[in-house]
PDB file of C-alpha atoms and ligand atoms in Angstrom:
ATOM      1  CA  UNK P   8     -19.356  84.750  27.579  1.00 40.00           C
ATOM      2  CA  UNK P   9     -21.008  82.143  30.172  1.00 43.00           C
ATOM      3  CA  UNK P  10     -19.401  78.671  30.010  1.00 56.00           C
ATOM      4  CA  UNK P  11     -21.001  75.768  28.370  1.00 75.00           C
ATOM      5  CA  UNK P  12     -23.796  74.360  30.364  1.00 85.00           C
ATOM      6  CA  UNK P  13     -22.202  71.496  32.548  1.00 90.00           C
ATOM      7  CA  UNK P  14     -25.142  69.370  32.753  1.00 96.00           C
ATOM      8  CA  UNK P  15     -24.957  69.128  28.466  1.00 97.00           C
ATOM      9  CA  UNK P  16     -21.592  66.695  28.071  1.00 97.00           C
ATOM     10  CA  UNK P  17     -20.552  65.814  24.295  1.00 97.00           C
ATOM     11  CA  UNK P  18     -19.040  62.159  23.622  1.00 97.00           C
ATOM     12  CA  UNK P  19     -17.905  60.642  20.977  1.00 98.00           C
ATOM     13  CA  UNK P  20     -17.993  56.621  21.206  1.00 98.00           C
ATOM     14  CA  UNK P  21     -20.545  53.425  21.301  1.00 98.00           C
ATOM     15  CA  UNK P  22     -23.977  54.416  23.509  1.00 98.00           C
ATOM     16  CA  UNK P  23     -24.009  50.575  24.310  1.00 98.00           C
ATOM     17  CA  UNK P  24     -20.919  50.828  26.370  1.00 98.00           C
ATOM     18  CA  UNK P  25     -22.117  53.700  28.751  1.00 98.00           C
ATOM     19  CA  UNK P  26     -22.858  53.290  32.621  1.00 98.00           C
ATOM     20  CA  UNK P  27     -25.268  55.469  32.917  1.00 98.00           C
ATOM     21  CA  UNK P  28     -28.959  55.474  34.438  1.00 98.00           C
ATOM     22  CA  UNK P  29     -30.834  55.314  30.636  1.00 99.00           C
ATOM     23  CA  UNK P  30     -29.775  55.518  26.825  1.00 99.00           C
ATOM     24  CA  UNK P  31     -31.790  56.198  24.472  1.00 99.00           C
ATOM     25  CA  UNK P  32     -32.646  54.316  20.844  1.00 99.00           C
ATOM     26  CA  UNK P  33     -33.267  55.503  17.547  1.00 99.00           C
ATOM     27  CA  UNK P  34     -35.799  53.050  17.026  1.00 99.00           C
ATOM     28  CA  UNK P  35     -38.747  52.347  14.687  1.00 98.00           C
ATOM     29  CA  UNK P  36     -42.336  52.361  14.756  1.00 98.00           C
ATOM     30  CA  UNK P  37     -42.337  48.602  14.926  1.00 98.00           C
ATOM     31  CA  UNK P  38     -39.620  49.003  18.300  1.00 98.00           C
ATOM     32  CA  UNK P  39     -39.364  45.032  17.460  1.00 98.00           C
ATOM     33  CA  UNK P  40     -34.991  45.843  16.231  1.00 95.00           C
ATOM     34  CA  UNK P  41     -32.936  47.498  13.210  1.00 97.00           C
ATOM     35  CA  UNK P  42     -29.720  48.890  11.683  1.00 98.00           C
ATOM     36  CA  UNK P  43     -28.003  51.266  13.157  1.00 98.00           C
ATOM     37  CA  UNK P  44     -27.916  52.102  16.598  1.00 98.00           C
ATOM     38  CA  UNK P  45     -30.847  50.416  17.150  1.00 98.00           C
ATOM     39  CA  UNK P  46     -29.247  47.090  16.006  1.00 98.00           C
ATOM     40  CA  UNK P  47     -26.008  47.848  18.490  1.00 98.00           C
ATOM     41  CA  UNK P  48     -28.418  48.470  21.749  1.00 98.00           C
ATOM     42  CA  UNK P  49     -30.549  44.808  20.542  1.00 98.00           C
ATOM     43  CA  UNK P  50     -27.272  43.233  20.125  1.00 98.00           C
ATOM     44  CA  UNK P  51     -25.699  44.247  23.317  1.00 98.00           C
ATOM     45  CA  UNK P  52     -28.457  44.175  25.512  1.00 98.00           C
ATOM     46  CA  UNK P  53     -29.295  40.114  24.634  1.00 98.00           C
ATOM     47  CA  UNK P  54     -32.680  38.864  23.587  1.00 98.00           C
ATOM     48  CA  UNK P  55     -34.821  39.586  26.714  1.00 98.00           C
ATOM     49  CA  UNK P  56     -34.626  43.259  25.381  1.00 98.00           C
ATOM     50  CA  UNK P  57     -36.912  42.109  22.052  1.00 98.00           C
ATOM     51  CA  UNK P  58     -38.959  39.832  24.384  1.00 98.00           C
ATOM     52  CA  UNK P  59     -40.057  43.002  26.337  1.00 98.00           C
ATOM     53  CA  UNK P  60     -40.020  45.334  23.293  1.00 98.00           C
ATOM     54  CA  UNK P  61     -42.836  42.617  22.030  1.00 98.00           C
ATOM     55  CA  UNK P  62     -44.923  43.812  25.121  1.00 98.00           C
ATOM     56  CA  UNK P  63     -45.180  47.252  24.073  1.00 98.00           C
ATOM     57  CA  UNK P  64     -46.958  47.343  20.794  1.00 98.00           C
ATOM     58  CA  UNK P  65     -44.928  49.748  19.077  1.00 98.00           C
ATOM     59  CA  UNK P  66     -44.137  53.196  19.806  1.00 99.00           C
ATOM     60  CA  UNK P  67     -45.470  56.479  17.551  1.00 98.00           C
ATOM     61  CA  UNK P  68     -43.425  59.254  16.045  1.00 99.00           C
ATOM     62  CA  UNK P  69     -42.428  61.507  18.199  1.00 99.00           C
ATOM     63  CA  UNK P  70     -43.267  59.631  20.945  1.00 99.00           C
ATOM     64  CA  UNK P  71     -40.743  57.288  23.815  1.00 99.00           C
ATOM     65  CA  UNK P  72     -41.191  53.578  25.636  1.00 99.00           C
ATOM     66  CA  UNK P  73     -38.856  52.754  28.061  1.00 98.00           C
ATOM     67  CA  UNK P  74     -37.422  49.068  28.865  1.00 99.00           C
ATOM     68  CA  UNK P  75     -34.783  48.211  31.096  1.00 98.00           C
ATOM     69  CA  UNK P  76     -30.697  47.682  29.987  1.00 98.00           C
ATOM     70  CA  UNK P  77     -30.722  43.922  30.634  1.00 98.00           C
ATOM     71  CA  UNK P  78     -27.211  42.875  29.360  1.00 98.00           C
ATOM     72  CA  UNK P  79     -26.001  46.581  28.538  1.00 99.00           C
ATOM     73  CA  UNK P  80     -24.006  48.983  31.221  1.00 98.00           C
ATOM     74  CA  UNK P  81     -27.020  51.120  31.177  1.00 98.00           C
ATOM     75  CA  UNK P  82     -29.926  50.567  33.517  1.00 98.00           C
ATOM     76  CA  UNK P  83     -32.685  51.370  31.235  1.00 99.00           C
ATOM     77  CA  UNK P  84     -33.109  52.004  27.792  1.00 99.00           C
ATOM     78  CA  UNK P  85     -36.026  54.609  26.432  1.00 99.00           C
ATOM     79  CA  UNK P  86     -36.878  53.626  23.035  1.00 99.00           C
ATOM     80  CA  UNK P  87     -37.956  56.394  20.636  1.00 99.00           C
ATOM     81  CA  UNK P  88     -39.166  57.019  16.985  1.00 99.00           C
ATOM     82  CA  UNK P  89     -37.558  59.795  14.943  1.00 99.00           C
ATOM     83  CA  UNK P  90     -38.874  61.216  11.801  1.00 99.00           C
ATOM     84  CA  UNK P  91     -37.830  60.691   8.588  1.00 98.00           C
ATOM     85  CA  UNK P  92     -36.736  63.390   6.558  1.00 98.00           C
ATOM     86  CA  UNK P  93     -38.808  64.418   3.942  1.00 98.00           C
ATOM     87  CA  UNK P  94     -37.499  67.981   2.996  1.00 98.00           C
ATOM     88  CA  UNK P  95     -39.025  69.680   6.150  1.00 98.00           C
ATOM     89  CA  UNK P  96     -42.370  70.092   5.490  1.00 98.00           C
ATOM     90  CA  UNK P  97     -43.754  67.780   7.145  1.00 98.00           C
ATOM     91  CA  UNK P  98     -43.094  68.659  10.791  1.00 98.00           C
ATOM     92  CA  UNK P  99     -40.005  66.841  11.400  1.00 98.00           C
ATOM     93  CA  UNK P 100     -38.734  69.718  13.302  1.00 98.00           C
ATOM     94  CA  UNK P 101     -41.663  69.550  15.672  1.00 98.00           C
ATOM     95  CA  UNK P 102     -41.633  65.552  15.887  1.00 99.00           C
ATOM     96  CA  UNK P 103     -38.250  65.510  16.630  1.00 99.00           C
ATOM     97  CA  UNK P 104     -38.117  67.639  19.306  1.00 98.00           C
ATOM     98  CA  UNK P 105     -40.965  66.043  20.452  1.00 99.00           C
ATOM     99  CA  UNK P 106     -38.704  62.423  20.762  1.00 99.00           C
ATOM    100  CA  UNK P 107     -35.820  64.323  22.970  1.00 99.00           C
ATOM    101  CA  UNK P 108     -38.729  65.780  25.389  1.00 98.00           C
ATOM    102  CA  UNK P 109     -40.428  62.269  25.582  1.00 98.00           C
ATOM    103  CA  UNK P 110     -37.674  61.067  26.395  1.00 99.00           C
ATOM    104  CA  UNK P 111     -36.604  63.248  29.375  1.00 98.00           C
ATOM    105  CA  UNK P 112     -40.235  63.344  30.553  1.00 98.00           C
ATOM    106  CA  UNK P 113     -39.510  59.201  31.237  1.00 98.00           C
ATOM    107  CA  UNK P 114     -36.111  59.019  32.321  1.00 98.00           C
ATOM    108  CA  UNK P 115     -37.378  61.818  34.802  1.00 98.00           C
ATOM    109  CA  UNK P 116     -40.287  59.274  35.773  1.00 98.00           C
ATOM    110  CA  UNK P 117     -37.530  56.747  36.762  1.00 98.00           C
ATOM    111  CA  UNK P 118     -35.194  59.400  38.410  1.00 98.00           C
ATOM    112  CA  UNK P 119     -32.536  59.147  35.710  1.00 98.00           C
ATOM    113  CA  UNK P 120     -29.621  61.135  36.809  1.00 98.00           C
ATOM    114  CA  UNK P 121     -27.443  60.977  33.397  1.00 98.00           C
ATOM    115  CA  UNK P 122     -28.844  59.736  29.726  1.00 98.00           C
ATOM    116  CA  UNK P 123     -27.107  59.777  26.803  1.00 98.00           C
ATOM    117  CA  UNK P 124     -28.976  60.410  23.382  1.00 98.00           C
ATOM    118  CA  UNK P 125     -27.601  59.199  20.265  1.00 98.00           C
ATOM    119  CA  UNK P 126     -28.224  61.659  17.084  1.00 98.00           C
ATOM    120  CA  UNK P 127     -31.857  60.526  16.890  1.00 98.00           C
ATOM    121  CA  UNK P 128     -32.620  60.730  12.574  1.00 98.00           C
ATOM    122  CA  UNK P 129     -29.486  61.302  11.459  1.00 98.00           C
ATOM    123  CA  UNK P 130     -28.580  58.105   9.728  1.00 98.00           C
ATOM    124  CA  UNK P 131     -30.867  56.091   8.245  1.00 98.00           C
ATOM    125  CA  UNK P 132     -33.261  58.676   8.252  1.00 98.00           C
ATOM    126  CA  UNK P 133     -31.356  61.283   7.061  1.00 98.00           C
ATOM    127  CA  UNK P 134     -32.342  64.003   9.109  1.00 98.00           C
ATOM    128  CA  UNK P 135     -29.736  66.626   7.990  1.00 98.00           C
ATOM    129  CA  UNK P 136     -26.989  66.876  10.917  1.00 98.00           C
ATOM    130  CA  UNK P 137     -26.801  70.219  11.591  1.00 97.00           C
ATOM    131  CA  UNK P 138     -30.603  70.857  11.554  1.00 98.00           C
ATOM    132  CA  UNK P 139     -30.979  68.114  14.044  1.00 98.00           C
ATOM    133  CA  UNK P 140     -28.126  68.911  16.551  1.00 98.00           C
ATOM    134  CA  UNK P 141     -29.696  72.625  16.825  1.00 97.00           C
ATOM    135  CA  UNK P 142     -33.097  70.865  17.994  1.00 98.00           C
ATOM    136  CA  UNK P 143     -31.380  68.528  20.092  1.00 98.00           C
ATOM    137  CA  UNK P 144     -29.845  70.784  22.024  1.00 97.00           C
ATOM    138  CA  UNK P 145     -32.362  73.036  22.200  1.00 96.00           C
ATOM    139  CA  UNK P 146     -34.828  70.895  23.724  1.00 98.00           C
ATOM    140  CA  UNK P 147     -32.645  69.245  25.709  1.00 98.00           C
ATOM    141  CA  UNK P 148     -31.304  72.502  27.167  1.00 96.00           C
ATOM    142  CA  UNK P 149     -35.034  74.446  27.436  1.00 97.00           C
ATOM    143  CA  UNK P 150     -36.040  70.909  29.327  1.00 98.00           C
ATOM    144  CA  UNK P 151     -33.024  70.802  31.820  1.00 97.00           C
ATOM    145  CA  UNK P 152     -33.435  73.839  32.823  1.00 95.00           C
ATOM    146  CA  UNK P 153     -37.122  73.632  34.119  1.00 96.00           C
ATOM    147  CA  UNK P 154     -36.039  70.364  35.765  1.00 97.00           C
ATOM    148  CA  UNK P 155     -33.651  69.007  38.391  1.00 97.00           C
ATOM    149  CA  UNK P 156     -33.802  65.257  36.500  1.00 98.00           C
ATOM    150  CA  UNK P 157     -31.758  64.589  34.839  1.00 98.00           C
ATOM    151  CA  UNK P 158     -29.195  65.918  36.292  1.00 98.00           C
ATOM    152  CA  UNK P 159     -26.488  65.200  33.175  1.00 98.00           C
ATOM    153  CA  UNK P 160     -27.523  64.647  29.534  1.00 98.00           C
ATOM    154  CA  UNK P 161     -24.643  62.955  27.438  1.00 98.00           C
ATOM    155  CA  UNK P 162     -25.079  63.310  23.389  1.00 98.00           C
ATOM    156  CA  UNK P 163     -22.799  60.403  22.571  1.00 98.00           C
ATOM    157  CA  UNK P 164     -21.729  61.034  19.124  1.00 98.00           C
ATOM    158  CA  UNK P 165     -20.164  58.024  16.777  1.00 96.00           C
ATOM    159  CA  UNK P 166     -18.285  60.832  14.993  1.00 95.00           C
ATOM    160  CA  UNK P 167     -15.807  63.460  15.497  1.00 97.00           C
ATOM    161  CA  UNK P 168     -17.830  65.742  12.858  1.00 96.00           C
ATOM    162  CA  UNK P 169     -21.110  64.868  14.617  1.00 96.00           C
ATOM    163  CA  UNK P 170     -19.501  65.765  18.090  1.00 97.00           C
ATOM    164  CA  UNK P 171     -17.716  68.864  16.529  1.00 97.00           C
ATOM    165  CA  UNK P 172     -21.681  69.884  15.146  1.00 97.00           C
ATOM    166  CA  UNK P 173     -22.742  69.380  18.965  1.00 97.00           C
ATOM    167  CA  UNK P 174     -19.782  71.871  20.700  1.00 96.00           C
ATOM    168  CA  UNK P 175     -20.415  74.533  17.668  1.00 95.00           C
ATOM    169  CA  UNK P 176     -24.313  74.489  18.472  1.00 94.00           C
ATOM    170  CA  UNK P 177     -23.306  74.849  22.639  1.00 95.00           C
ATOM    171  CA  UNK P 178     -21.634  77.555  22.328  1.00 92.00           C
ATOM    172  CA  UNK P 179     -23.572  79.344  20.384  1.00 89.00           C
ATOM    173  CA  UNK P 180     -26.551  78.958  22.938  1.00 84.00           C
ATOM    174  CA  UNK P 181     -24.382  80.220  25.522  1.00 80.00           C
ATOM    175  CA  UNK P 182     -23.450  82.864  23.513  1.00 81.00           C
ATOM    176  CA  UNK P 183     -27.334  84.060  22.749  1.00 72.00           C
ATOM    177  CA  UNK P 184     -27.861  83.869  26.559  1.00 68.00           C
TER     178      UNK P 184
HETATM  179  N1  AR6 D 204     -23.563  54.540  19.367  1.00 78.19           N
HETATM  180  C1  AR6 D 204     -23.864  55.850  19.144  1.00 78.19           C
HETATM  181  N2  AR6 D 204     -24.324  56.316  17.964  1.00 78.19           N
HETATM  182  C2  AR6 D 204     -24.496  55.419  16.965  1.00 78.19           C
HETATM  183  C3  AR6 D 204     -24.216  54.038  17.115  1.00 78.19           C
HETATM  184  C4  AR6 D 204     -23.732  53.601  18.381  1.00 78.19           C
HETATM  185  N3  AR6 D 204     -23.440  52.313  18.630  1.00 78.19           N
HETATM  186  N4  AR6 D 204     -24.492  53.409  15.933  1.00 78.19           N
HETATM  187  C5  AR6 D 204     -24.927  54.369  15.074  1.00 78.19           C
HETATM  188  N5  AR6 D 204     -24.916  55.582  15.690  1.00 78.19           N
HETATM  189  P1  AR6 D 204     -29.525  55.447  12.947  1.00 78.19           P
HETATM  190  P2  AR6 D 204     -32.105  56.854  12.622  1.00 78.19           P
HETATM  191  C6  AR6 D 204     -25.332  56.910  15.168  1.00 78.19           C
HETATM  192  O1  AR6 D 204     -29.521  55.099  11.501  1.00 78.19           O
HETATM  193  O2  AR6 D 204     -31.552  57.756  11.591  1.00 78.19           O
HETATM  194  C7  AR6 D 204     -32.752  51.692  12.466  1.00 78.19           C
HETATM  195  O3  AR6 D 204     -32.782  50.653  11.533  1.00 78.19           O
HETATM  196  C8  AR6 D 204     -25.291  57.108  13.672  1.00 78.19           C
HETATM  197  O4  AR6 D 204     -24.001  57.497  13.266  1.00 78.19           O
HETATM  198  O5  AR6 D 204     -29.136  54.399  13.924  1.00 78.19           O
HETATM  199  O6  AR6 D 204     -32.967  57.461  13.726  1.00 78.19           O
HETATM  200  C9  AR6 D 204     -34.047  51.792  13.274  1.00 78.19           C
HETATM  201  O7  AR6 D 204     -34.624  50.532  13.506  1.00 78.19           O
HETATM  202  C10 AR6 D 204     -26.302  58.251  13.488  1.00 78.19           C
HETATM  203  O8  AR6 D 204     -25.662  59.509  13.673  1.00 78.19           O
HETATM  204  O9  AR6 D 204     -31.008  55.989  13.423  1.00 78.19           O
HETATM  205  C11 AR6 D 204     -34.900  52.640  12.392  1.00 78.19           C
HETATM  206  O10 AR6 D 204     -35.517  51.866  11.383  1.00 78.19           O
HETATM  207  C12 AR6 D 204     -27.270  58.042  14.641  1.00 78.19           C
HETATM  208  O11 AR6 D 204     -26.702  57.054  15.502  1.00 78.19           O
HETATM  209  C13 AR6 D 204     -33.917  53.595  11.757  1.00 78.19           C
HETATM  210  O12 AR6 D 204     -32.658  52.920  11.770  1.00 78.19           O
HETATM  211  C14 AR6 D 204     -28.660  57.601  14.233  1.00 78.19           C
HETATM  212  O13 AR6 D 204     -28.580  56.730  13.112  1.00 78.19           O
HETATM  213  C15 AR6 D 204     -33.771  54.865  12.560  1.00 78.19           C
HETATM  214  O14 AR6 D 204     -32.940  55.762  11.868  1.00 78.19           O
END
């Protein structure tokens, strides 16, 4: 068996608190603030973060804007819409993956050498865990390894259980290769 990518790192803590080139919101449509871990990243980064977010008029599913970090470690932050689940049938799969590669595609733009992605859909709307973690990963890792930038991609998991999901899903990519 290979080893686990090194460029795919699993964390378990607060996204606000990372040093790293961009991190990347679970936002909505409206990319004007929220619960979540869209509320954290507003909170931390101080209110010239909504006072550019105002600029961008909104953001689709699927789809990224990126900002920069103001008071937060990180130097920018790429906002992004997940879908809500509605049983699967609705191309959630497809939209979501769509948000980790829109987000890449930018941080790339800005030569991003790390970026940490929370679990985009996952809590508020209720994307089921495991279903999600396969597509992150899988997007993230078919991305990465087409392209030198970003060099590191962090999933920084509030959870143990959610960071457990993200090792179990690793290694069994590395064990299909
Ligand atoms: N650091 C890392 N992960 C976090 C943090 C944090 N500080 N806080 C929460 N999580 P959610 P969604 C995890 O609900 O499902 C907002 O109101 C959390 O445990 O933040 O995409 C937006 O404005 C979960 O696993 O995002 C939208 O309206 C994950 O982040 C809506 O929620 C995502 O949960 C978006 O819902």
């Amino acid at each position: 068996m290979s080893e686990v990518d090194p460029r795919i790192r699993v964390h378990i803590g607060d996204i606000t608190k990372l040093p790293v080139d961009a991190i990347v919101n679970a936002a909505n449509t409206s990319l004007l603030g929220g619960g979540g871990v869209d509320g954290a990243i507003h909170r931390a980064a101080g209110p010239e973060l909504l006072a550019e977010c105002r600029t961008l008029n909104g953001c689709k599913v699927g789809d990224a804007k990126l900002t920069k970090g103001y008071r937060l470690p990180a130097r920018y932050v790429i906002h992004t819409v997940g879908p809500v689940w509605q049983g699967g049938g609705k191309g959630e799969a497809e939209l979501l993956a769509s948000c980790y590669r829109r987000s890449l595609e930018l941080a790339a733009a800005k030569d991003c050498q790390i970026v940490a992605f929370p679990a985009i859909s996952t809590g508020v709307y209720r994307y089921p865990k495991d279903r999600a973690t396969q597509i992150a990963i899988g997007t993230v890792s078919a991305f990465i390894s087409h392209n030198a930038v970003p060099e590191t991609v962090i999933f920084c998991c509030f959870e143990q259980r959610t960071a457990e999901l993200y090792q179990q899903a690793l290694l069994r990519l590395t064990e299909r290769e």
